[in-house]
Amino acid sequence: MVRVRLDVAYDGTDFSGWAVQPGRRTVAGVLAAELVRVLGEIEGLTVAGRTDAGVHATGQVCHVDVPVAAWAGRSGNLVRRLARLLPPDVRVRVATEVPASFDARFSALSRRYEYRVTDASWGADPLRSRYLLAWPRPLDLAAMNDASARLLGEHDFAAFCRRKENATTIRAISQLAWRREPDGVLVATVQADAFCQAMVRSLVGALLAVGDGRRPVPWPAGLLDRTVRANEVTVAPAQGLTLVAVEYPGSEPGYAARAEITRNRRSLL
């Protein structure tokens, strides 16, 4: 078998998330079906980040193991073949052979998301409404950035995560900032080594409450003392969120080393 990295983009609107679920249309389910059609056999479709239902991606990364002979015969035209077979809301942009030590999930150094929201009085542009949230109240960009800066660094983000048995909620956020684009749309960029389920949308939900004046600037960071999810934090809707990039070590020795670090359970002690 040979390991192949796939760089994938999709519109998450009509998918029930990434992970395969019986009776539901998922990105992994659709992608795996067409990979099997082209390559005949695949093993271990592994993704950098399992996006939830309705979440989009322009920079998702996954890997899959395929027979050497199948890859030799299809490597030159795999992307083009998949473009003809896949539905229009998912695309494989690049397919690259990588070392067996590469792991799309555990070798990742960071994931970066963007969340888009408009506070225009007339709501969202109809042509963009699948990809941004219309907010009913004006948002204070400076207050949101002030609150965001207090969340940077390594913390236990249990207040912002859906609890998963035996999983840590300690994460290190390296970037969390908002900008207002020329068309008035606000964009949050959130980058961390990893995210737990619903973490990004929970952070956004808390910061939107600051932006419209319902909560004070120190409130989101004040929740970091919690050891369980904060019920008063609203999870922002999925359509505004897009996974835009996953970063990896620049050379083969770094893949396994990073994977070993990622697999270790973290502690703040």
Coordinates of N, CA, C and O in Angstrom, one line a residue, residues 13-176:
T13 N -23.2 22.5 3.5 CA -24.6 22.8 3.8 C -25.5 21.5 3.7 O -26.3 21.3 4.6
D14 N -25.2 20.6 2.7 CA -26.1 19.5 2.6 C -25.4 18.2 3.1 O -25.9 17.1 2.7
F15 N -24.4 18.3 3.9 CA -23.7 17.1 4.5 C -24.0 17.1 6.0 O -24.1 18.1 6.6
S16 N -24.1 15.9 6.5 CA -24.3 15.7 7.9 C -22.9 15.6 8.6 O -22.6 14.6 9.3
G17 N -22.0 16.5 8.2 CA -20.7 16.5 8.7 C -19.7 15.6 7.9 O -20.0 15.1 6.8
W18 N -18.5 15.5 8.4 CA -17.5 14.7 7.8 C -17.7 13.2 7.9 O -17.7 12.4 7.0
A19 N -17.8 12.7 9.2 CA -17.7 11.3 9.5 C -18.9 10.5 9.0 O -20.0 11.0 8.9
V20 N -18.6 9.3 8.5 CA -19.6 8.4 8.0 C -20.6 8.1 9.1 O -20.3 7.8 10.2
Q21 N -21.9 8.2 8.7 CA -23.0 7.9 9.6 C -24.0 7.1 8.7 O -24.4 7.5 7.6
P22 N -24.5 6.0 9.3 CA -25.5 5.2 8.5 C -26.7 6.0 8.1 O -27.3 6.7 9.0
G23 N -27.1 5.9 6.9 CA -28.3 6.5 6.4 C -28.2 8.0 6.2 O -29.2 8.7 5.9
R24 N -27.0 8.6 6.4 CA -26.8 10.0 6.2 C -25.7 10.3 5.2 O -24.8 9.6 5.0
R25 N -25.9 11.5 4.5 CA -25.0 11.9 3.5 C -23.8 12.7 4.2 O -24.0 13.7 4.8
T26 N -22.6 12.1 4.1 CA -21.5 12.7 4.8 C -20.3 12.9 3.8 O -20.3 12.2 2.7
V27 N -19.4 13.8 4.1 CA -18.3 14.0 3.2 C -17.5 12.8 3.0 O -17.1 12.4 1.9
A28 N -17.1 12.1 4.1 CA -16.3 10.9 4.1 C -17.0 9.8 3.3 O -16.4 9.1 2.6
G29 N -18.3 9.7 3.5 CA -19.0 8.6 2.8 C -19.0 8.8 1.3 O -18.8 7.9 0.5
V30 N -19.3 10.1 0.9 CA -19.3 10.4 -0.6 C -17.9 10.2 -1.2 O -17.7 9.6 -2.2
L31 N -16.9 10.7 -0.5 CA -15.5 10.7 -1.0 C -15.0 9.3 -1.1 O -14.4 8.8 -2.1
A32 N -15.2 8.5 0.0 CA -14.8 7.1 0.0 C -15.4 6.3 -1.1 O -14.7 5.4 -1.8
A33 N -16.7 6.5 -1.4 CA -17.4 5.7 -2.4 C -16.7 6.0 -3.8 O -16.5 5.0 -4.6
E34 N -16.3 7.2 -4.1 CA -15.7 7.5 -5.4 C -14.3 7.1 -5.4 O -13.8 6.7 -6.5
L35 N -13.6 7.1 -4.3 CA -12.2 6.6 -4.3 C -12.2 5.1 -4.6 O -11.3 4.7 -5.3
V36 N -13.1 4.4 -4.0 CA -13.2 3.0 -4.3 C -13.5 2.7 -5.7 O -12.9 1.8 -6.4
R37 N -14.4 3.5 -6.3 CA -14.7 3.4 -7.7 C -13.5 3.5 -8.6 O -13.3 2.8 -9.6
V38 N -12.6 4.5 -8.3 CA -11.5 4.7 -9.1 C -10.3 3.8 -8.8 O -9.6 3.3 -9.7
L39 N -10.1 3.6 -7.5 CA -8.9 2.9 -7.1 C -9.1 1.4 -6.8 O -8.1 0.6 -6.7
G40 N -10.4 1.0 -6.6 CA -10.7 -0.4 -6.4 C -10.6 -0.8 -4.9 O -11.4 -1.7 -4.5
E41 N -9.7 -0.2 -4.1 CA -9.6 -0.6 -2.7 C -8.9 0.6 -2.0 O -8.0 1.2 -2.5
I42 N -9.4 0.9 -0.8 CA -8.7 1.9 0.0 C -8.8 1.4 1.5 O -9.6 0.6 1.9
E43 N -7.9 2.0 2.3 CA -7.8 1.7 3.7 C -7.6 3.0 4.5 O -6.8 3.8 4.1
G44 N -8.3 3.1 5.6 CA -7.9 4.1 6.6 C -8.1 5.6 6.2 O -7.2 6.4 6.3
L45 N -9.3 5.9 5.7 CA -9.5 7.3 5.3 C -9.5 8.2 6.6 O -10.4 8.1 7.4
T46 N -8.5 9.0 6.8 CA -8.3 9.7 8.1 C -8.2 11.2 7.8 O -7.5 11.6 6.9
V47 N -8.9 12.0 8.6 CA -9.1 13.4 8.3 C -8.4 14.2 9.4 O -8.3 13.8 10.6
A48 N -8.0 15.4 9.0 CA -7.3 16.3 10.0 C -8.3 16.8 11.0 O -8.0 17.0 12.2
G49 N -9.5 17.1 10.6 CA -10.5 17.7 11.5 C -11.9 17.2 11.1 O -12.3 17.6 10.0
R50 N -12.6 16.6 12.0 CA -14.0 16.1 11.7 C -15.0 17.3 11.8 O -15.4 17.6 12.9
T51 N -15.3 17.9 10.7 CA -16.2 19.0 10.8 C -17.6 18.6 11.0 O -18.0 17.5 10.6
D52 N -18.4 19.4 11.7 CA -19.8 19.1 12.1 C -20.7 19.4 10.9 O -20.3 20.0 9.9
A53 N -21.9 18.9 11.0 CA -22.9 19.2 10.0 C -23.0 20.7 9.6 O -23.1 21.5 10.5
G54 N -23.0 21.0 8.3 CA -23.2 22.3 7.9 C -21.9 23.2 7.8 O -21.9 24.3 7.3
V55 N -20.8 22.7 8.4 CA -19.5 23.4 8.4 C -18.8 23.1 7.0 O -18.8 22.0 6.5
H56 N -18.2 24.2 6.5 CA -17.5 24.1 5.2 C -16.0 23.9 5.3 O -15.4 24.0 6.4
A57 N -15.3 23.7 4.2 CA -13.9 23.6 4.2 C -13.3 24.0 2.9 O -13.9 23.6 1.8
T58 N -12.3 24.8 2.9 CA -11.5 25.1 1.7 C -10.1 24.4 1.8 O -9.4 24.3 0.8
G59 N -9.7 24.1 3.0 CA -8.4 23.5 3.3 C -8.3 22.3 4.1 O -7.4 22.1 4.9
Q60 N -9.3 21.4 4.0 CA -9.3 20.1 4.7 C -8.2 19.2 4.1 O -7.9 19.3 2.9
V61 N -7.7 18.4 5.0 CA -6.7 17.4 4.6 C -7.0 16.0 5.2 O -7.5 15.9 6.3
C62 N -6.9 15.0 4.3 CA -7.1 13.6 4.8 C -6.0 12.8 4.1 O -5.3 13.2 3.2
H63 N -5.9 11.5 4.7 CA -5.0 10.6 4.0 C -5.7 9.3 3.8 O -6.6 9.0 4.6
V64 N -5.2 8.5 2.9 CA -5.8 7.2 2.6 C -4.7 6.3 2.1 O -3.8 6.7 1.4
D65 N -4.8 5.0 2.4 CA -3.8 4.0 1.9 C -4.4 3.3 0.7 O -5.6 2.8 0.8
V66 N -3.7 3.2 -0.4 CA -4.2 2.6 -1.6 C -3.2 1.6 -2.1 O -2.0 1.7 -1.9
P67 N -3.6 0.6 -2.9 CA -2.6 -0.4 -3.5 C -1.6 0.3 -4.4 O -2.0 1.3 -5.1
V68 N -0.4 -0.1 -4.3 CA 0.7 0.5 -5.1 C 0.3 0.5 -6.6 O 0.5 1.5 -7.3
A69 N -0.2 -0.6 -7.1 CA -0.5 -0.7 -8.5 C -1.6 0.3 -8.9 O -1.5 0.9 -10.0
A70 N -2.6 0.4 -8.1 CA -3.7 1.3 -8.4 C -3.2 2.7 -8.4 O -3.6 3.5 -9.3
W71 N -2.3 3.1 -7.4 CA -1.8 4.5 -7.4 C -0.9 4.7 -8.6 O -1.0 5.8 -9.2
A72 N -0.1 3.8 -9.0 CA 0.8 3.9 -10.2 C -0.1 4.2 -11.4 O 0.3 5.0 -12.3
G73 N -1.2 3.5 -11.5 CA -2.0 3.7 -12.7 C -2.9 4.9 -12.7 O -3.3 5.3 -13.8
R74 N -3.2 5.5 -11.5 CA -4.1 6.6 -11.5 C -3.6 7.9 -10.9 O -4.3 8.9 -10.9
S75 N -2.3 7.9 -10.4 CA -1.8 9.1 -9.8 C -1.8 10.3 -10.7 O -2.1 11.4 -10.2
G76 N -1.6 10.1 -12.0 CA -1.5 11.3 -12.9 C -2.9 11.9 -13.2 O -2.9 13.1 -13.6
N77 N -3.9 11.1 -13.0 CA -5.2 11.7 -13.4 C -6.3 11.5 -12.3 O -7.5 11.7 -12.6
L78 N -5.9 11.2 -11.1 CA -6.9 10.9 -10.0 C -7.7 12.1 -9.8 O -9.0 12.0 -9.6
V79 N -7.1 13.3 -9.7 CA -7.9 14.5 -9.3 C -8.9 14.8 -10.4 O -10.1 15.1 -10.2
R80 N -8.5 14.6 -11.7 CA -9.5 14.9 -12.8 C -10.6 13.8 -12.8 O -11.8 14.1 -13.1
R81 N -10.3 12.6 -12.5 CA -11.3 11.5 -12.5 C -12.3 11.8 -11.4 O -13.5 11.6 -11.6
L82 N -11.8 12.2 -10.2 CA -12.7 12.4 -9.1 C -13.6 13.6 -9.4 O -14.7 13.7 -9.0
A83 N -13.0 14.6 -10.1 CA -13.8 15.8 -10.4 C -15.1 15.4 -11.3 O -16.1 16.1 -11.2
R84 N -14.9 14.4 -12.1 CA -16.0 14.0 -12.9 C -17.1 13.1 -12.1 O -18.2 13.1 -12.5
L85 N -16.6 12.5 -11.1 CA -17.5 11.6 -10.3 C -18.1 12.2 -9.1 O -19.3 11.9 -8.8
L86 N -17.4 13.1 -8.4 CA -17.9 13.6 -7.2 C -19.0 14.7 -7.5 O -19.0 15.3 -8.5
P87 N -19.9 14.8 -6.5 CA -21.0 15.9 -6.6 C -20.3 17.3 -6.6 O -19.2 17.4 -6.1
P88 N -21.0 18.3 -7.0 CA -20.4 19.6 -7.1 C -20.1 20.2 -5.8 O -19.3 21.2 -5.7
D89 N -20.6 19.7 -4.7 CA -20.3 20.3 -3.4 C -19.1 19.7 -2.6 O -18.9 20.0 -1.5
V90 N -18.3 18.9 -3.3 CA -17.1 18.4 -2.7 C -16.1 18.2 -3.8 O -16.4 17.7 -4.9
R91 N -14.8 18.6 -3.6 CA -13.8 18.5 -4.6 C -12.4 18.1 -3.9 O -12.1 18.6 -2.8
V92 N -11.7 17.2 -4.6 CA -10.3 16.9 -4.2 C -9.5 17.8 -5.0 O -9.5 17.7 -6.3
R93 N -8.7 18.7 -4.4 CA -7.9 19.7 -5.1 C -6.5 19.2 -5.5 O -6.0 19.5 -6.5
V94 N -6.0 18.4 -4.6 CA -4.6 17.8 -4.8 C -4.6 16.4 -4.2 O -5.1 16.2 -3.1
A95 N -3.9 15.5 -4.9 CA -3.6 14.2 -4.4 C -2.1 13.9 -4.5 O -1.6 13.9 -5.6
T96 N -1.5 13.7 -3.3 CA 0.0 13.6 -3.3 C 0.5 12.4 -2.5 O -0.1 12.1 -1.4
E97 N 1.4 11.6 -3.0 CA 2.0 10.5 -2.3 C 2.8 11.1 -1.1 O 3.6 12.0 -1.3
V98 N 2.7 10.5 0.1 CA 3.4 11.0 1.2 C 4.0 9.8 2.0 O 3.6 8.6 1.7
P99 N 4.9 10.0 2.9 CA 5.5 8.9 3.6 C 4.5 8.2 4.5 O 3.5 8.9 4.9
A100 N 4.7 7.0 4.9 CA 3.8 6.2 5.7 C 3.7 6.9 7.1 O 2.7 6.6 7.8
S101 N 4.7 7.7 7.5 CA 4.6 8.3 8.8 C 3.7 9.5 8.8 O 3.4 10.0 9.9
F102 N 3.2 10.0 7.7 CA 2.3 11.1 7.6 C 0.9 10.7 8.1 O 0.4 9.7 7.7
D103 N 0.4 11.4 9.1 CA -0.9 11.2 9.6 C -1.7 12.5 9.5 O -1.3 13.4 10.2
A104 N -2.8 12.5 8.8 CA -3.5 13.8 8.5 C -4.0 14.3 9.9 O -4.0 15.6 10.0
R105 N -4.4 13.5 10.8 CA -4.9 14.0 12.1 C -3.7 14.3 13.1 O -3.6 15.4 13.6
F106 N -2.9 13.3 13.4 CA -2.0 13.4 14.5 C -0.7 14.1 14.1 O 0.0 14.6 15.0
S107 N -0.4 14.2 12.8 CA 0.9 15.0 12.4 C 0.6 16.5 12.3 O 1.6 17.2 12.1
A108 N -0.6 16.9 12.4 CA -0.9 18.3 12.2 C -0.4 19.2 13.3 O -0.5 18.8 14.5
L109 N 0.2 20.3 12.9 CA 0.7 21.3 13.9 C -0.4 22.2 14.3 O -0.5 22.7 15.5
S110 N -1.3 22.6 13.4 CA -2.4 23.5 13.7 C -3.5 23.4 12.7 O -3.3 22.9 11.6
R111 N -4.7 23.8 13.1 CA -5.8 24.0 12.2 C -6.3 25.4 12.3 O -6.3 26.0 13.4
R112 N -6.7 26.0 11.2 CA -7.2 27.4 11.1 C -8.6 27.4 10.5 O -8.8 26.9 9.4
Y113 N -9.4 28.1 11.2 CA -10.8 28.3 10.8 C -11.1 29.8 10.6 O -10.5 30.6 11.2
E114 N -12.1 30.1 9.8 CA -12.6 31.4 9.7 C -14.2 31.3 9.9 O -14.8 30.4 9.4
Y115 N -14.7 32.3 10.6 CA -16.1 32.4 10.8 C -16.6 33.8 10.3 O -16.0 34.8 10.7
R116 N -17.6 33.8 9.5 CA -18.1 35.0 8.8 C -19.5 35.4 9.3 O -20.4 34.5 9.4
V117 N -19.7 36.6 9.7 CA -20.9 37.1 10.2 C -21.2 38.5 9.7 O -20.2 39.3 9.6
T118 N -22.4 38.9 9.3 CA -22.7 40.2 8.9 C -23.7 40.8 9.9 O -24.6 40.1 10.4
D119 N -23.5 42.1 10.3 CA -24.4 42.8 11.1 C -25.2 43.9 10.3 O -25.7 44.8 10.9
A120 N -25.2 43.7 9.0 CA -25.9 44.7 8.2 C -27.4 44.6 8.5 O -28.0 43.6 8.8
S121 N -28.1 45.8 8.5 CA -29.5 45.9 8.9 C -30.4 45.0 8.0 O -31.4 44.6 8.4
W122 N -30.0 44.8 6.8 CA -30.8 44.1 5.8 C -30.5 42.6 5.7 O -31.1 41.8 5.0
G123 N -29.5 42.2 6.6 CA -29.2 40.8 6.6 C -28.1 40.3 5.7 O -27.3 41.1 5.2
A124 N -28.1 39.0 5.3 CA -27.0 38.5 4.5 C -27.4 38.6 3.0 O -28.5 38.5 2.6
D125 N -26.4 38.8 2.2 CA -26.5 38.8 0.7 C -27.0 37.4 0.4 O -26.5 36.4 0.8
P126 N -28.1 37.3 -0.4 CA -28.6 36.0 -0.8 C -27.6 35.0 -1.4 O -27.7 33.8 -1.2
L127 N -26.6 35.6 -2.1 CA -25.6 34.7 -2.8 C -24.6 34.2 -1.8 O -23.8 33.3 -2.1
R128 N -24.6 34.8 -0.6 CA -23.6 34.4 0.4 C -24.2 33.8 1.7 O -23.5 33.5 2.7
S129 N -25.5 33.7 1.7 CA -26.2 33.3 2.9 C -25.9 31.9 3.4 O -26.1 31.6 4.6
R130 N -25.4 31.0 2.5 CA -25.0 29.7 3.0 C -23.7 29.7 3.7 O -23.3 28.7 4.3
Y131 N -22.9 30.8 3.6 CA -21.6 30.8 4.1 C -21.3 31.9 5.2 O -20.2 32.1 5.6
L132 N -22.3 32.6 5.6 CA -22.1 33.6 6.7 C -23.4 33.7 7.5 O -24.5 33.4 7.1
L133 N -23.2 34.2 8.7 CA -24.3 34.3 9.7 C -24.8 35.8 9.7 O -24.0 36.7 9.7
A134 N -26.1 36.0 9.6 CA -26.7 37.3 9.7 C -27.0 37.6 11.2 O -27.8 36.8 11.8
W135 N -26.4 38.6 11.7 CA -26.6 38.9 13.1 C -27.6 40.1 13.3 O -27.4 41.1 12.5
P136 N -28.5 40.0 14.2 CA -29.6 41.1 14.2 C -29.2 42.4 14.9 O -30.0 43.3 14.8
R137 N -28.1 42.4 15.5 CA -27.7 43.6 16.2 C -26.3 44.1 15.8 O -25.4 43.3 15.4
P138 N -26.0 45.4 15.9 CA -24.6 45.9 15.5 C -23.6 45.3 16.4 O -23.8 45.0 17.6
L139 N -22.4 45.0 15.8 CA -21.3 44.4 16.6 C -20.1 45.4 16.7 O -19.7 46.0 15.8
D140 N -19.6 45.4 17.9 CA -18.4 46.2 18.3 C -17.1 45.5 18.0 O -16.8 44.6 18.8
L141 N -16.4 45.8 16.9 CA -15.2 45.1 16.6 C -14.2 45.2 17.6 O -13.5 44.2 18.0
A142 N -14.0 46.3 18.2 CA -12.9 46.5 19.2 C -13.2 45.7 20.4 O -12.2 45.1 21.0
A143 N -14.4 45.6 20.9 CA -14.7 44.9 22.1 C -14.5 43.4 21.8 O -14.0 42.6 22.7
M144 N -14.9 42.9 20.6 CA -14.7 41.5 20.3 C -13.2 41.1 20.2 O -12.8 40.0 20.7
N145 N -12.4 42.0 19.7 CA -10.9 41.7 19.7 C -10.3 41.8 21.0 O -9.4 41.0 21.3
D146 N -10.8 42.7 21.9 CA -10.3 42.7 23.3 C -10.6 41.4 24.0 O -9.7 40.8 24.6
A147 N -11.9 41.0 23.9 CA -12.2 39.7 24.5 C -11.5 38.5 23.9 O -11.1 37.6 24.7
S148 N -11.2 38.6 22.6 CA -10.5 37.5 22.0 C -9.1 37.3 22.4 O -8.6 36.2 22.7
A149 N -8.4 38.5 22.6 CA -7.0 38.5 23.0 C -6.8 37.8 24.4 O -5.8 37.2 24.6
R150 N -7.8 37.8 25.2 CA -7.8 37.2 26.6 C -7.9 35.7 26.5 O -7.7 35.1 27.6
L151 N -8.2 35.2 25.4 CA -8.4 33.7 25.2 C -7.2 33.1 24.6 O -7.1 31.8 24.5
L152 N -6.2 33.8 24.2 CA -5.0 33.3 23.5 C -4.2 32.5 24.5 O -4.2 32.7 25.7
G153 N -3.5 31.5 24.0 CA -2.6 30.7 24.8 C -3.2 29.3 25.2 O -4.2 29.0 24.6
E154 N -2.5 28.6 26.0 CA -2.9 27.2 26.4 C -3.8 27.3 27.6 O -3.4 27.8 28.7
H155 N -5.0 26.8 27.5 CA -6.0 26.8 28.6 C -6.8 25.5 28.5 O -6.8 24.8 27.5
D156 N -7.6 25.3 29.6 CA -8.6 24.2 29.5 C -9.9 24.9 29.0 O -10.4 25.7 29.7
F157 N -10.3 24.5 27.9 CA -11.5 25.2 27.2 C -12.7 24.3 27.4 O -13.6 24.3 26.6
A158 N -12.8 23.7 28.6 CA -14.0 22.8 28.9 C -15.3 23.6 28.8 O -16.3 23.0 28.3
A159 N -15.3 24.8 29.1 CA -16.5 25.6 29.1 C -17.0 25.8 27.7 O -18.2 26.1 27.5
F160 N -16.2 25.6 26.7 CA -16.5 25.8 25.3 C -16.6 24.5 24.5 O -16.7 24.6 23.2
C161 N -16.5 23.4 25.1 CA -16.4 22.1 24.4 C -17.6 21.2 24.8 O -18.0 21.2 26.0
R162 N -18.0 20.4 23.9 CA -18.9 19.3 24.2 C -18.1 18.2 24.8 O -17.1 17.7 24.1
R163 N -18.5 17.7 25.9 CA -17.7 16.7 26.7 C -17.6 15.4 25.9 O -18.6 14.9 25.4
K164 N -16.4 14.9 25.8 CA -16.2 13.6 25.2 C -15.4 12.7 26.2 O -14.4 13.2 26.8
E165 N -15.9 11.5 26.5 CA -15.4 10.7 27.6 C -13.9 10.4 27.3 O -13.4 10.1 26.2
N166 N -13.1 10.6 28.4 CA -11.6 10.4 28.4 C -10.9 11.2 27.4 O -9.7 10.9 27.0
A167 N -11.4 12.4 27.0 CA -10.7 13.3 26.1 C -10.4 14.6 26.8 O -11.2 15.1 27.6
T168 N -9.2 15.1 26.6 CA -8.8 16.4 27.2 C -9.4 17.5 26.5 O -9.7 17.5 25.3
T169 N -9.7 18.6 27.2 CA -10.2 19.9 26.6 C -9.1 21.0 26.7 O -9.4 22.1 26.5
I170 N -7.9 20.6 26.9 CA -6.8 21.5 27.0 C -6.3 21.8 25.5 O -6.0 20.8 24.8
R171 N -6.3 23.0 25.1 CA -5.9 23.4 23.8 C -5.1 24.7 23.8 O -5.1 25.4 24.8
A172 N -4.3 24.9 22.8 CA -3.5 26.1 22.7 C -3.9 27.0 21.5 O -3.7 26.6 20.4
I173 N -4.5 28.1 21.8 CA -4.9 29.0 20.7 C -3.8 30.0 20.4 O -3.4 30.7 21.2
S174 N -3.4 29.9 19.1 CA -2.3 30.8 18.7 C -2.8 32.1 18.0 O -2.0 33.1 17.9
Q175 N -4.0 32.0 17.5 CA -4.6 33.2 16.8 C -6.1 33.2 17.0 O -6.8 32.2 16.9
L176 N -6.6 34.4 17.4 CA -8.0 34.6 17.6 C -8.2 36.1 17.5 O -7.9 36.9 18.4

